[in-house]
mmCIF file with all atom_site columns, C-alpha atoms in Angstrom:
data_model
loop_
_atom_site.group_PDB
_atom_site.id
_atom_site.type_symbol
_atom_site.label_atom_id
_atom_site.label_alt_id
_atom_site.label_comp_id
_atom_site.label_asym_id
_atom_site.label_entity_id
_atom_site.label_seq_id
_atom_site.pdbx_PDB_ins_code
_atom_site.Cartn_x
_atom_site.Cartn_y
_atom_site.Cartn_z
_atom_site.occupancy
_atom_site.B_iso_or_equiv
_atom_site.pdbx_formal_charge
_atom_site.auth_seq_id
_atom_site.auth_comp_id
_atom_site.auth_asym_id
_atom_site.auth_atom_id
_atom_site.pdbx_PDB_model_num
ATOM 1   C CA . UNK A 1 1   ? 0.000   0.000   0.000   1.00 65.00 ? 1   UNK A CA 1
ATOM 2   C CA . UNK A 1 2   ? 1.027   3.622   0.361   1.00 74.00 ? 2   UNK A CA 1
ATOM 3   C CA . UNK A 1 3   ? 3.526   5.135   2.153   1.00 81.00 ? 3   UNK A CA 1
ATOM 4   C CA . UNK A 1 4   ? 2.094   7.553   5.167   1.00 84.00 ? 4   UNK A CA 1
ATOM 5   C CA . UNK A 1 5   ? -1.588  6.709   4.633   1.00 85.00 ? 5   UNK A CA 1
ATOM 6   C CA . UNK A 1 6   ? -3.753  9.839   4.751   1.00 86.00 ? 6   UNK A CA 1
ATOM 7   C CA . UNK A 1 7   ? -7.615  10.545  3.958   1.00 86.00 ? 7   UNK A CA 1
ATOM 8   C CA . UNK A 1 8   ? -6.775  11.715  0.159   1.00 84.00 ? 8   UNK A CA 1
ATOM 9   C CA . UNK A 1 9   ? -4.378  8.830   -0.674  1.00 87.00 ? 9   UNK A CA 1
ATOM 10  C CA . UNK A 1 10  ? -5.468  5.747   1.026   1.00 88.00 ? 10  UNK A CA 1
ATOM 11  C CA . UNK A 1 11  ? -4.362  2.073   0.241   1.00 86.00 ? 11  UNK A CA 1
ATOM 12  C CA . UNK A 1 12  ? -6.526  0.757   -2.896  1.00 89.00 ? 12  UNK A CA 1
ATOM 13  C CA . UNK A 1 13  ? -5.267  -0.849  -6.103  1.00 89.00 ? 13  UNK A CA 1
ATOM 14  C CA . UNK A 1 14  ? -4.206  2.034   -7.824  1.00 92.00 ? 14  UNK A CA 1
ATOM 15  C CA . UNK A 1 15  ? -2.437  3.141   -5.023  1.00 92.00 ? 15  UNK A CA 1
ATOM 16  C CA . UNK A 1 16  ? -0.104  -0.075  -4.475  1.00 92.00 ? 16  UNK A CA 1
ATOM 17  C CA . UNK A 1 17  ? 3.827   -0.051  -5.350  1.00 91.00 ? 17  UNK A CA 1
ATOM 18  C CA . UNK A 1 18  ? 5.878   -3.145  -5.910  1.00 93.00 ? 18  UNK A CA 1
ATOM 19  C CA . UNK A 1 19  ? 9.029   -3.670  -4.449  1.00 94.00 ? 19  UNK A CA 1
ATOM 20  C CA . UNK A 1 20  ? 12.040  -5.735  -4.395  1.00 93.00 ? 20  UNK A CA 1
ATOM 21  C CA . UNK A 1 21  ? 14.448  -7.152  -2.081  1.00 94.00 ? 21  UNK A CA 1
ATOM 22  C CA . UNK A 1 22  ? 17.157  -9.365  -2.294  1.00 89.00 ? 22  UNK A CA 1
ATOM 23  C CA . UNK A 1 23  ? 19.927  -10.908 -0.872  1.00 87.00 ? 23  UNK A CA 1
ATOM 24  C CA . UNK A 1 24  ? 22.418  -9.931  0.689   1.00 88.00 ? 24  UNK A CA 1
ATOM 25  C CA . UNK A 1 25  ? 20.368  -6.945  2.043   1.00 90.00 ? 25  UNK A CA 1
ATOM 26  C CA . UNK A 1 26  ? 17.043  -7.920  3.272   1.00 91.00 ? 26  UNK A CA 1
ATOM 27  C CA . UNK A 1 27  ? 16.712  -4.547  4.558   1.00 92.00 ? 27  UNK A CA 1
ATOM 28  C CA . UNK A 1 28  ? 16.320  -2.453  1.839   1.00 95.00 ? 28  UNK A CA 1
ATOM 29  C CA . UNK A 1 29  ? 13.554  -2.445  -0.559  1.00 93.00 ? 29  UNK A CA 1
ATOM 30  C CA . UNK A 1 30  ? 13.864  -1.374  -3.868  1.00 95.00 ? 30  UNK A CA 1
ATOM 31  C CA . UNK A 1 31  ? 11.174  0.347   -6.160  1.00 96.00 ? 31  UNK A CA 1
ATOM 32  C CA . UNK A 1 32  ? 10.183  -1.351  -9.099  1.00 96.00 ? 32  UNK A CA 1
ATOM 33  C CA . UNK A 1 33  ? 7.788   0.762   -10.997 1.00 95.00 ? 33  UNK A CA 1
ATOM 34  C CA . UNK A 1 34  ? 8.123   4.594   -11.246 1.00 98.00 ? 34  UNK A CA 1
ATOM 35  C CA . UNK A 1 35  ? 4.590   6.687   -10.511 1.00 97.00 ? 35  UNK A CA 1
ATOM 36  C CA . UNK A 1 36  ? 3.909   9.708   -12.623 1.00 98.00 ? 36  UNK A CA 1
ATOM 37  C CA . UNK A 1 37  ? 0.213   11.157  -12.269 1.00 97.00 ? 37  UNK A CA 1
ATOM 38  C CA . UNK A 1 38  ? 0.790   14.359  -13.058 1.00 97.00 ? 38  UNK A CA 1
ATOM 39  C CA . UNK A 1 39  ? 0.764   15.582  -17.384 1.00 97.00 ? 39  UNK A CA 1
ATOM 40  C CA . UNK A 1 40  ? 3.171   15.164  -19.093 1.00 97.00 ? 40  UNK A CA 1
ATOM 41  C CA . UNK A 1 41  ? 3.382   11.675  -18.348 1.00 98.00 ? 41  UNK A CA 1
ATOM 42  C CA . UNK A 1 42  ? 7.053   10.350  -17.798 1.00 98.00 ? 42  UNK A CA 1
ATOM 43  C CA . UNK A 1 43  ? 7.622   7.855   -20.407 1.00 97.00 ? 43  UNK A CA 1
ATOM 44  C CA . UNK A 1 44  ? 8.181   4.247   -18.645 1.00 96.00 ? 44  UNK A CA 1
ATOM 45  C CA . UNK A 1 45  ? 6.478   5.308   -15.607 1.00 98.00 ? 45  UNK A CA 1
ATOM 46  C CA . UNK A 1 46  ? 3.294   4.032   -14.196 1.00 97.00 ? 46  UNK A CA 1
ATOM 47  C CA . UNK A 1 47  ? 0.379   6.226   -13.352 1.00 97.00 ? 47  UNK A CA 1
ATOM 48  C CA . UNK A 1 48  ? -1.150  4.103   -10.764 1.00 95.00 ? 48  UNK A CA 1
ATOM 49  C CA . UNK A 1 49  ? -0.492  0.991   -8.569  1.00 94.00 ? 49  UNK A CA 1
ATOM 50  C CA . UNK A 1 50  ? 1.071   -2.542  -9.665  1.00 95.00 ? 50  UNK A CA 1
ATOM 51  C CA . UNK A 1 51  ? 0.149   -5.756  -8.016  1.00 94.00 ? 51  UNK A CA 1
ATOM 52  C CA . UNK A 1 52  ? 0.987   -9.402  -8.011  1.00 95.00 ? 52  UNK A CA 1
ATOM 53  C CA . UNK A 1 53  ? 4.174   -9.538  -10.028 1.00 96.00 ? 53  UNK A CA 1
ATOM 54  C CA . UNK A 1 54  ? 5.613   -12.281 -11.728 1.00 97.00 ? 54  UNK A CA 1
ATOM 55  C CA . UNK A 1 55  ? 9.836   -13.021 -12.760 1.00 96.00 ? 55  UNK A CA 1
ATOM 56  C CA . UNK A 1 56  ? 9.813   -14.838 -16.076 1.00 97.00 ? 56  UNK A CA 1
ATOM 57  C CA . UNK A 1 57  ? 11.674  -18.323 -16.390 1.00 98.00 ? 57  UNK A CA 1
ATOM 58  C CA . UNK A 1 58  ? 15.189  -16.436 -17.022 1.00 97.00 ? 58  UNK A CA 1
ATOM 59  C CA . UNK A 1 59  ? 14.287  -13.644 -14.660 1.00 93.00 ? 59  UNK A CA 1
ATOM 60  C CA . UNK A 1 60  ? 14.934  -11.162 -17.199 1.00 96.00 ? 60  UNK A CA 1
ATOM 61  C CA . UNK A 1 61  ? 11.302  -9.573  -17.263 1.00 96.00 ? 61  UNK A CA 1
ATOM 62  C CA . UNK A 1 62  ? 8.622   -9.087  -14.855 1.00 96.00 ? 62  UNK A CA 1
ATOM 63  C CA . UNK A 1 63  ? 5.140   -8.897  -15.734 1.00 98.00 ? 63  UNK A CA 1
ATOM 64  C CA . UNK A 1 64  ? 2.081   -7.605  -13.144 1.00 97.00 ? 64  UNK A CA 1
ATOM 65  C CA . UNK A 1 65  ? -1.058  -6.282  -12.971 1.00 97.00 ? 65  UNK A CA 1
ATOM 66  C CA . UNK A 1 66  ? -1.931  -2.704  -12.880 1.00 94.00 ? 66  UNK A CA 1
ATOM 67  C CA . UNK A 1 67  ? -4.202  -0.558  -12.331 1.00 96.00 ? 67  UNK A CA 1
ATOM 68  C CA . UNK A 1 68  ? -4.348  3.604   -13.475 1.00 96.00 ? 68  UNK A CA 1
ATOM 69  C CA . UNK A 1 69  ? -4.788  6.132   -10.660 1.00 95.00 ? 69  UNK A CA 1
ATOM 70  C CA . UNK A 1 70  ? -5.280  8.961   -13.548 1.00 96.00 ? 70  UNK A CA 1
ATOM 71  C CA . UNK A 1 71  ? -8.377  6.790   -14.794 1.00 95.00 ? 71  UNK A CA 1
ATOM 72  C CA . UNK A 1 72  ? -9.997  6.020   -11.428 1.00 95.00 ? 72  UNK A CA 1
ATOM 73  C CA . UNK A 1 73  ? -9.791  9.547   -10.827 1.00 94.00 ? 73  UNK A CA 1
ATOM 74  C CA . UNK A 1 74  ? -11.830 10.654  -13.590 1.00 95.00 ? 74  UNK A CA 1
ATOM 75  C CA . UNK A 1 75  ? -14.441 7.946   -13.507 1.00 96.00 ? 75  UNK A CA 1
ATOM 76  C CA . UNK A 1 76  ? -13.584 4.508   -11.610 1.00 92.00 ? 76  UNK A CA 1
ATOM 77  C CA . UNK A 1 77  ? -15.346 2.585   -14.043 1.00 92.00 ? 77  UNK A CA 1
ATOM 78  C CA . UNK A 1 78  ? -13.200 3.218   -16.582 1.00 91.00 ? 78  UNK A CA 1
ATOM 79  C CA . UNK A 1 79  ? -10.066 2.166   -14.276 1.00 90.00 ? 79  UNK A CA 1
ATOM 80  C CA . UNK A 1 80  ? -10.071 -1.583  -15.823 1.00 90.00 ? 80  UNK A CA 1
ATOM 81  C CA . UNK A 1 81  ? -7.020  -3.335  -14.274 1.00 93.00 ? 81  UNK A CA 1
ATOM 82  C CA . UNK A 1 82  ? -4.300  -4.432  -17.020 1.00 94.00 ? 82  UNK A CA 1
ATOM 83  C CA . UNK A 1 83  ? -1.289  -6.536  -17.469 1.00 96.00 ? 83  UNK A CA 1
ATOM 84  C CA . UNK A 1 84  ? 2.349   -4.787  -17.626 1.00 95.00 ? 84  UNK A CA 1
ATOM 85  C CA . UNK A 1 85  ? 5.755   -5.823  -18.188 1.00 97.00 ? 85  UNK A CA 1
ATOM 86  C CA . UNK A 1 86  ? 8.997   -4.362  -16.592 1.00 96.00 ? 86  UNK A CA 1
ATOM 87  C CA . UNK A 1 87  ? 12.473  -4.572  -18.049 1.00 96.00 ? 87  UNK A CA 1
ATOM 88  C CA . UNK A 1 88  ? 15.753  -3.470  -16.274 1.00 95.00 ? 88  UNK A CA 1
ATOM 89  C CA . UNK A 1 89  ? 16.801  -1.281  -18.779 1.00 95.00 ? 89  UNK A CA 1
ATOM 90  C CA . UNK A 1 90  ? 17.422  1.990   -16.949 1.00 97.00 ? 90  UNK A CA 1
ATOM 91  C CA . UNK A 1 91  ? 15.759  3.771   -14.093 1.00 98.00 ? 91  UNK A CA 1
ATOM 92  C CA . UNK A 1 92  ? 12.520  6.023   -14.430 1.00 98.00 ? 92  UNK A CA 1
ATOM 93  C CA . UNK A 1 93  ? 12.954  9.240   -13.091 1.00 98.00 ? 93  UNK A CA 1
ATOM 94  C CA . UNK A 1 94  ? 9.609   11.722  -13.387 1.00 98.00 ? 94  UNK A CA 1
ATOM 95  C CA . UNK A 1 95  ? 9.819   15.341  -12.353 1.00 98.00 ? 95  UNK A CA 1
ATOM 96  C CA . UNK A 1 96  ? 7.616   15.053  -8.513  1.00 97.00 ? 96  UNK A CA 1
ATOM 97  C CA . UNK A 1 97  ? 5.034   17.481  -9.762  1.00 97.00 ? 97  UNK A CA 1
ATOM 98  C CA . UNK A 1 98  ? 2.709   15.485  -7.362  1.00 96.00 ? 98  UNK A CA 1
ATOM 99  C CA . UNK A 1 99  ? 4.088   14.895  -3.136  1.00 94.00 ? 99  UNK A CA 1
ATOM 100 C CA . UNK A 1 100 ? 2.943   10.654  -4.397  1.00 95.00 ? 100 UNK A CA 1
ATOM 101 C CA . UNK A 1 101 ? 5.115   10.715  -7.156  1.00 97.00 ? 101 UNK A CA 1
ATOM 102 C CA . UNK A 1 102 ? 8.322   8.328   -6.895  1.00 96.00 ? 102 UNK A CA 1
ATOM 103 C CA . UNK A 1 103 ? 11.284  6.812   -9.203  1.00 98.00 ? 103 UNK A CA 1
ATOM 104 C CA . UNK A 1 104 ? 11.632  2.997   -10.088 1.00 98.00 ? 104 UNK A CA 1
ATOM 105 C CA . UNK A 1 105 ? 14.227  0.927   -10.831 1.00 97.00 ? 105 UNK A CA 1
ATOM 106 C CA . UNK A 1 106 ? 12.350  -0.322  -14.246 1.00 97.00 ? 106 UNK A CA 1
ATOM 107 C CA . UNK A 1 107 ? 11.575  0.374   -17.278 1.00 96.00 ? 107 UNK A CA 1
#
């Protein structure tokens, strides 16, 4: 869910981040997926929340689910969830036009 939890930006699925962690530091999570709600949208960023994510056999891709703050803001209905795949090309770094927005590790 989110970070800091308030009555605007509470946990729901477009509000969800994934993570990573890995050995040898357990301690320190990672963010996968960038979040850029804010126009003009950062290009490899996600506008909303990802959920149950998936390595592929060689662990060189990672697929989830996702679903698009932007959208559920302007009419929930239309906020239909849908499948996306991350790469490890390079990091995703939007502006923080928004006090939610964040980097991620992938592309």
């Amino acid at each position: 869910g989110p970070e800091h939890p308030d009555s605007a930006w509470q946990y729901d699925f477009h509000h969800r981040r994934g993570v990573i962690v890995s050995e040898p530091d357990r301690e320190l999570a990672i963010t996968l997926d960038a979040l850029d709600i804010t126009a003009p949208y950062t290009p490899g960023a996600l506008r909303g929340g990802s959920h149950v994510h998936v390595f592929s056999p060689d662990g060189s891709r990672l697929s989830f689910t996702y679903n698009d703050h932007v959208m559920h803001e302007r009419d929930p209905a239309r906020d239909l969830r849908n499948v996306g795949v991350a790469v490890p090309l390079h990091g995703v770094n939007p502006p923080k036009q928004h006090p939610r927005e964040y980097d991620g590790s992938h592309y």
